[in-house]
C-alpha atoms as a PDB file:
ATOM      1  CA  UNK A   1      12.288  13.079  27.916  1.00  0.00           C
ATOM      2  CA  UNK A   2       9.730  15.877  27.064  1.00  0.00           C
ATOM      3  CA  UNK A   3      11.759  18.294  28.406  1.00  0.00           C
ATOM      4  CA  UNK A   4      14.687  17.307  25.836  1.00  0.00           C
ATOM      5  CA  UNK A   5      11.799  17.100  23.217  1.00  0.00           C
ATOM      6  CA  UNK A   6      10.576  20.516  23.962  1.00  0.00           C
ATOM      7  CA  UNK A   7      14.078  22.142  23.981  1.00  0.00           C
ATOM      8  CA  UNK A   8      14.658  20.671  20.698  1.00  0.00           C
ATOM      9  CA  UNK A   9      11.700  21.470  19.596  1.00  0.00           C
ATOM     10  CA  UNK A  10      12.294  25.246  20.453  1.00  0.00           C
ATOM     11  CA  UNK A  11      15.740  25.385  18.743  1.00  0.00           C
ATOM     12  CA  UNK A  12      14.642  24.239  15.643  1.00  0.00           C
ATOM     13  CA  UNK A  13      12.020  26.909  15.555  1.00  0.00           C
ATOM     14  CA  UNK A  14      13.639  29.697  16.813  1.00  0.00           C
ATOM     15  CA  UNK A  15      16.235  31.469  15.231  1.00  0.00           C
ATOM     16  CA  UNK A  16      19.585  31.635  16.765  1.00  0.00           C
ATOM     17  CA  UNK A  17      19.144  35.071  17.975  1.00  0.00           C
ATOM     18  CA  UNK A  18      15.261  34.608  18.976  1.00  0.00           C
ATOM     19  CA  UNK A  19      16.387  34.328  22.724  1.00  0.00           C
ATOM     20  CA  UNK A  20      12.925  34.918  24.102  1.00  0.00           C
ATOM     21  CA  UNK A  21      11.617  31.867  22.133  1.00  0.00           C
ATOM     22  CA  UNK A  22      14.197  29.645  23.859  1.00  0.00           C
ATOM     23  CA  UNK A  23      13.501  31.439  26.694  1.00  0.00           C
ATOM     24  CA  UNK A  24       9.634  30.785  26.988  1.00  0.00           C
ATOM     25  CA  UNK A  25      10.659  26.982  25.608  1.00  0.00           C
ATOM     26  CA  UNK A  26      12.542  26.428  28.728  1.00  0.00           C
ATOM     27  CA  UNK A  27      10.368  27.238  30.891  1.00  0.00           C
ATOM     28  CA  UNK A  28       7.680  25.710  29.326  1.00  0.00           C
ATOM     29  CA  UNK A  29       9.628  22.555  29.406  1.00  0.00           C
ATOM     30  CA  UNK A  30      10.608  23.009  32.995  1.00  0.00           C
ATOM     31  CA  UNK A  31       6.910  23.679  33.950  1.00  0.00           C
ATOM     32  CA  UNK A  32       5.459  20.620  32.037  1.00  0.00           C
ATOM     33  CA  UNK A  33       8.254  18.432  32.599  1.00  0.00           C
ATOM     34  CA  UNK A  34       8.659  18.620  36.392  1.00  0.00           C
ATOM     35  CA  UNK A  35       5.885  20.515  37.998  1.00  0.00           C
ATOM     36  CA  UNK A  36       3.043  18.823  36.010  1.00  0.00           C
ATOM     37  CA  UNK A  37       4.140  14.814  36.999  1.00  0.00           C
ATOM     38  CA  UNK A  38       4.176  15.929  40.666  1.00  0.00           C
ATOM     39  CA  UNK A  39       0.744  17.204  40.475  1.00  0.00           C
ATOM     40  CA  UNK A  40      -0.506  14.540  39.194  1.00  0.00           C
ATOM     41  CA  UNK A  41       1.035  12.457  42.108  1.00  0.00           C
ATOM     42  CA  UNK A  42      -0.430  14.601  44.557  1.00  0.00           C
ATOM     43  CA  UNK A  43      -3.706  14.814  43.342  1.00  0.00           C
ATOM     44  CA  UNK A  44      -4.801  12.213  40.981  1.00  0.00           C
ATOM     45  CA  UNK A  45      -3.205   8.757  42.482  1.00  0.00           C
ATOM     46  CA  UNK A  46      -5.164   9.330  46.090  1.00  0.00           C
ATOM     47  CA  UNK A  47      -8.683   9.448  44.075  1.00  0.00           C
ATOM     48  CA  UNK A  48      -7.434   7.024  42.040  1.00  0.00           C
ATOM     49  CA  UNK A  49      -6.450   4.547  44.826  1.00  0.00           C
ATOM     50  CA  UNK A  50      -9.416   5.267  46.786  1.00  0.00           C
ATOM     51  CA  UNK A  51     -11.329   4.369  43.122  1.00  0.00           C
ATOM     52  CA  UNK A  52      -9.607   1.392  42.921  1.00  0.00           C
ATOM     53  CA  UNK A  53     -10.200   0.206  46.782  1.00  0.00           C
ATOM     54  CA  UNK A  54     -13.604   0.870  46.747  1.00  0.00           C
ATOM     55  CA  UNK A  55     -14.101  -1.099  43.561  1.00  0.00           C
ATOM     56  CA  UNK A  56     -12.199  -4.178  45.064  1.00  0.00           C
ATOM     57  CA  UNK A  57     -14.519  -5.806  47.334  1.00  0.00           C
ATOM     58  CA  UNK A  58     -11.720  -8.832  48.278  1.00  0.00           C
ATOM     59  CA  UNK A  59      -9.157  -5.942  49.578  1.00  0.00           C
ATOM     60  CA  UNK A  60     -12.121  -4.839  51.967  1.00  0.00           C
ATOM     61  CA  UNK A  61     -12.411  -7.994  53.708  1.00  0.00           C
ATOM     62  CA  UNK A  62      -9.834  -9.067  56.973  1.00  0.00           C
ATOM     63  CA  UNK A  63      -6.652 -10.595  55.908  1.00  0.00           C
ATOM     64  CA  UNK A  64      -5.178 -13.756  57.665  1.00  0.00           C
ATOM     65  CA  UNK A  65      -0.867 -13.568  56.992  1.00  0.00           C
ATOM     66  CA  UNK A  66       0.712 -16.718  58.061  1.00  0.00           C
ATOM     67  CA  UNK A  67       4.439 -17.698  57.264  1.00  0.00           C
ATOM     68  CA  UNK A  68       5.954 -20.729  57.220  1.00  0.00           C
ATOM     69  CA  UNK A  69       9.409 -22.306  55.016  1.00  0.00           C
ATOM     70  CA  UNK A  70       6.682 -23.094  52.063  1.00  0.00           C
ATOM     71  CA  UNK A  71       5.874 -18.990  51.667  1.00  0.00           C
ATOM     72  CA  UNK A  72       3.507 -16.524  53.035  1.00  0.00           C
ATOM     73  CA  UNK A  73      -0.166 -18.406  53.640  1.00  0.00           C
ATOM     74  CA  UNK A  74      -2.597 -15.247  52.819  1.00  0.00           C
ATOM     75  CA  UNK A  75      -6.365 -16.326  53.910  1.00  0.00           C
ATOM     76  CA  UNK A  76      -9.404 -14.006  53.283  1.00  0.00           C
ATOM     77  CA  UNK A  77     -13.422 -14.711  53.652  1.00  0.00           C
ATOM     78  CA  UNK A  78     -13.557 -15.585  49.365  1.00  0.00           C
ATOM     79  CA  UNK A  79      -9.280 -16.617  49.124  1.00  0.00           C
ATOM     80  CA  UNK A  80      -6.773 -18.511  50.352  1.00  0.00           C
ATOM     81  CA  UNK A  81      -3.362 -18.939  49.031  1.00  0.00           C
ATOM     82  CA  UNK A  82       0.028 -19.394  49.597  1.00  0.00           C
ATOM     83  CA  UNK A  83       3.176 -18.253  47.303  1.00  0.00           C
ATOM     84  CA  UNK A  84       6.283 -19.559  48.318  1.00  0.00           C
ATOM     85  CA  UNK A  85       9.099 -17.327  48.904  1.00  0.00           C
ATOM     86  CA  UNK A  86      10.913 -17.994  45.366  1.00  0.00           C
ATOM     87  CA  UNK A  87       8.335 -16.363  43.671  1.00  0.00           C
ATOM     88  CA  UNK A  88       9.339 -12.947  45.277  1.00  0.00           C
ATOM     89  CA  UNK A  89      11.934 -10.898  43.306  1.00  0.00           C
ATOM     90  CA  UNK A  90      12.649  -7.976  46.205  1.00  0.00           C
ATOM     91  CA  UNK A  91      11.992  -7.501  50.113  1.00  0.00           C
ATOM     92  CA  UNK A  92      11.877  -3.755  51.443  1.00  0.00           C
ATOM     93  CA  UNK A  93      10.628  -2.684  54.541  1.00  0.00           C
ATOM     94  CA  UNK A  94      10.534   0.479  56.598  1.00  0.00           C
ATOM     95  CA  UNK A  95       9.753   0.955  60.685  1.00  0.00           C
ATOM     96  CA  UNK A  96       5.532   0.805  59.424  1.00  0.00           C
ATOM     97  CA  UNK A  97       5.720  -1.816  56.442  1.00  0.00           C
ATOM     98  CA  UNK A  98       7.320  -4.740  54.666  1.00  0.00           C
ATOM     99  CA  UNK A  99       7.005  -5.173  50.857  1.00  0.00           C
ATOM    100  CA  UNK A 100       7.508  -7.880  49.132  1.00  0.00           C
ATOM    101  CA  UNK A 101       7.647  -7.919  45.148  1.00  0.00           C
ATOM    102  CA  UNK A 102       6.061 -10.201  42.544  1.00  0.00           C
ATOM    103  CA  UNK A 103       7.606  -7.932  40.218  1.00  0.00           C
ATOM    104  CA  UNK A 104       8.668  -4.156  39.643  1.00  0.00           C
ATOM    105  CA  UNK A 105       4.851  -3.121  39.274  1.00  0.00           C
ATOM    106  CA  UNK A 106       3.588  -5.658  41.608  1.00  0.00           C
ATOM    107  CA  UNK A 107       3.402  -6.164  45.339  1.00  0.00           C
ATOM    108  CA  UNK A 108       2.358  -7.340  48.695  1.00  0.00           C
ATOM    109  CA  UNK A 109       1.907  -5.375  51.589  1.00  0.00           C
ATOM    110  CA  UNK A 110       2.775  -6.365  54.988  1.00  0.00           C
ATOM    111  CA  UNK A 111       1.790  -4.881  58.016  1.00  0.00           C
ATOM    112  CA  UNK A 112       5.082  -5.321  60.729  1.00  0.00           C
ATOM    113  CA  UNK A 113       2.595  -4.589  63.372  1.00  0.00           C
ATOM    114  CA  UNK A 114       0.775  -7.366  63.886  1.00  0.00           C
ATOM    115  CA  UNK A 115       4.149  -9.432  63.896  1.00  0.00           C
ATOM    116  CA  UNK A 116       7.160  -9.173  66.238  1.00  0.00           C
ATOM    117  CA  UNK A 117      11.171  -8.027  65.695  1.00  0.00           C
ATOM    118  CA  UNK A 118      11.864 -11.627  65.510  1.00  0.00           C
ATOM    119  CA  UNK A 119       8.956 -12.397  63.144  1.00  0.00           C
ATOM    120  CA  UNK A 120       9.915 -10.009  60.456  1.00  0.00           C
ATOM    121  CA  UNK A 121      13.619 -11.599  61.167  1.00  0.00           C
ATOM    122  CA  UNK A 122      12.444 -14.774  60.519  1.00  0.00           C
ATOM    123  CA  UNK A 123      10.696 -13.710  57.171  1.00  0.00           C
ATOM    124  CA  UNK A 124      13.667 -12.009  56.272  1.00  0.00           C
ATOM    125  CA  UNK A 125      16.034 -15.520  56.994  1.00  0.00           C
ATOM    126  CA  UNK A 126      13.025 -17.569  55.142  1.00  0.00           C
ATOM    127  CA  UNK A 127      13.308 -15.343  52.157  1.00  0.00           C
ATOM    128  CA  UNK A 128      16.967 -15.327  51.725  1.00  0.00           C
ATOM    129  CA  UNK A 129      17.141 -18.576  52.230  1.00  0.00           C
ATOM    130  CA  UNK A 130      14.999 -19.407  49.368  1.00  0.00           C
ATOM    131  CA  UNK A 131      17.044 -17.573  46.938  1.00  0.00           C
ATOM    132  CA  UNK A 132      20.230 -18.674  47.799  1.00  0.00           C
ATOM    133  CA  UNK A 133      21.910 -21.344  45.416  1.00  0.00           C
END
């Protein structure tokens, strides 16, 4: 989106045979539009995370998963709850990890270490089964 805003931006400026203006416009757009964002990735969401975790004392503590057909039991030293697998709107996984989504901004983060092939399975069977009609 900036980088349509800056282009259009430029051409209403510049004069139709002011090529160097579109010219240094382009680039400019390229350079804020797709080189800044990923440097802000790189850089500022690791402090910021490590901000964040430091300031979250509950996220600190051991973490007790449990599954069941009810949901995923989640027990800590100051928490315990359970949310049952409706309330989940997406599963993903990878080899290391297994997500599952409150909503598009929100998540839970499961280790698939500390459970087996057929654990994760199972999880995967429970979840499907709750959204099915």
């Amino acid at each position: 989106m900036r980088f349509c805003l800056t282009i259009l931006a430029v051409y209403l400026i510049a004069t139709r045979d002011d090529w160097k203006a579109i010219a240094v416009g382009l680039v400019g757009g390229l350079f804020g539009g797709l080189l800044v964002p990923r440097e802000i990735i790189r850089w500022v969401l690791p402090i910021s995370a490590r901000r964040i975790f430091a300031q979250q004392r509950n996220l600190q503590q051991p973490i007790a998963v449990v599954f069941d057909a009810r949901g995923l039991h989640t027990t800590t030293e100051t928490l315990t709850g359970v949310t049952p697998w409706l309330n989940y709107m997406h599963l993903r996984e990878d080899e290391h990890t297994l997500l599952l989504y409150h909503s598009d901004a929100l998540f839970q983060i499961v280790a698939k270490r500390f459970f087996s092939a057929a654990d994760v399975s199972t999880m995967h069977d429970l979840y499907r089964a709750a959204r099915a009609p």
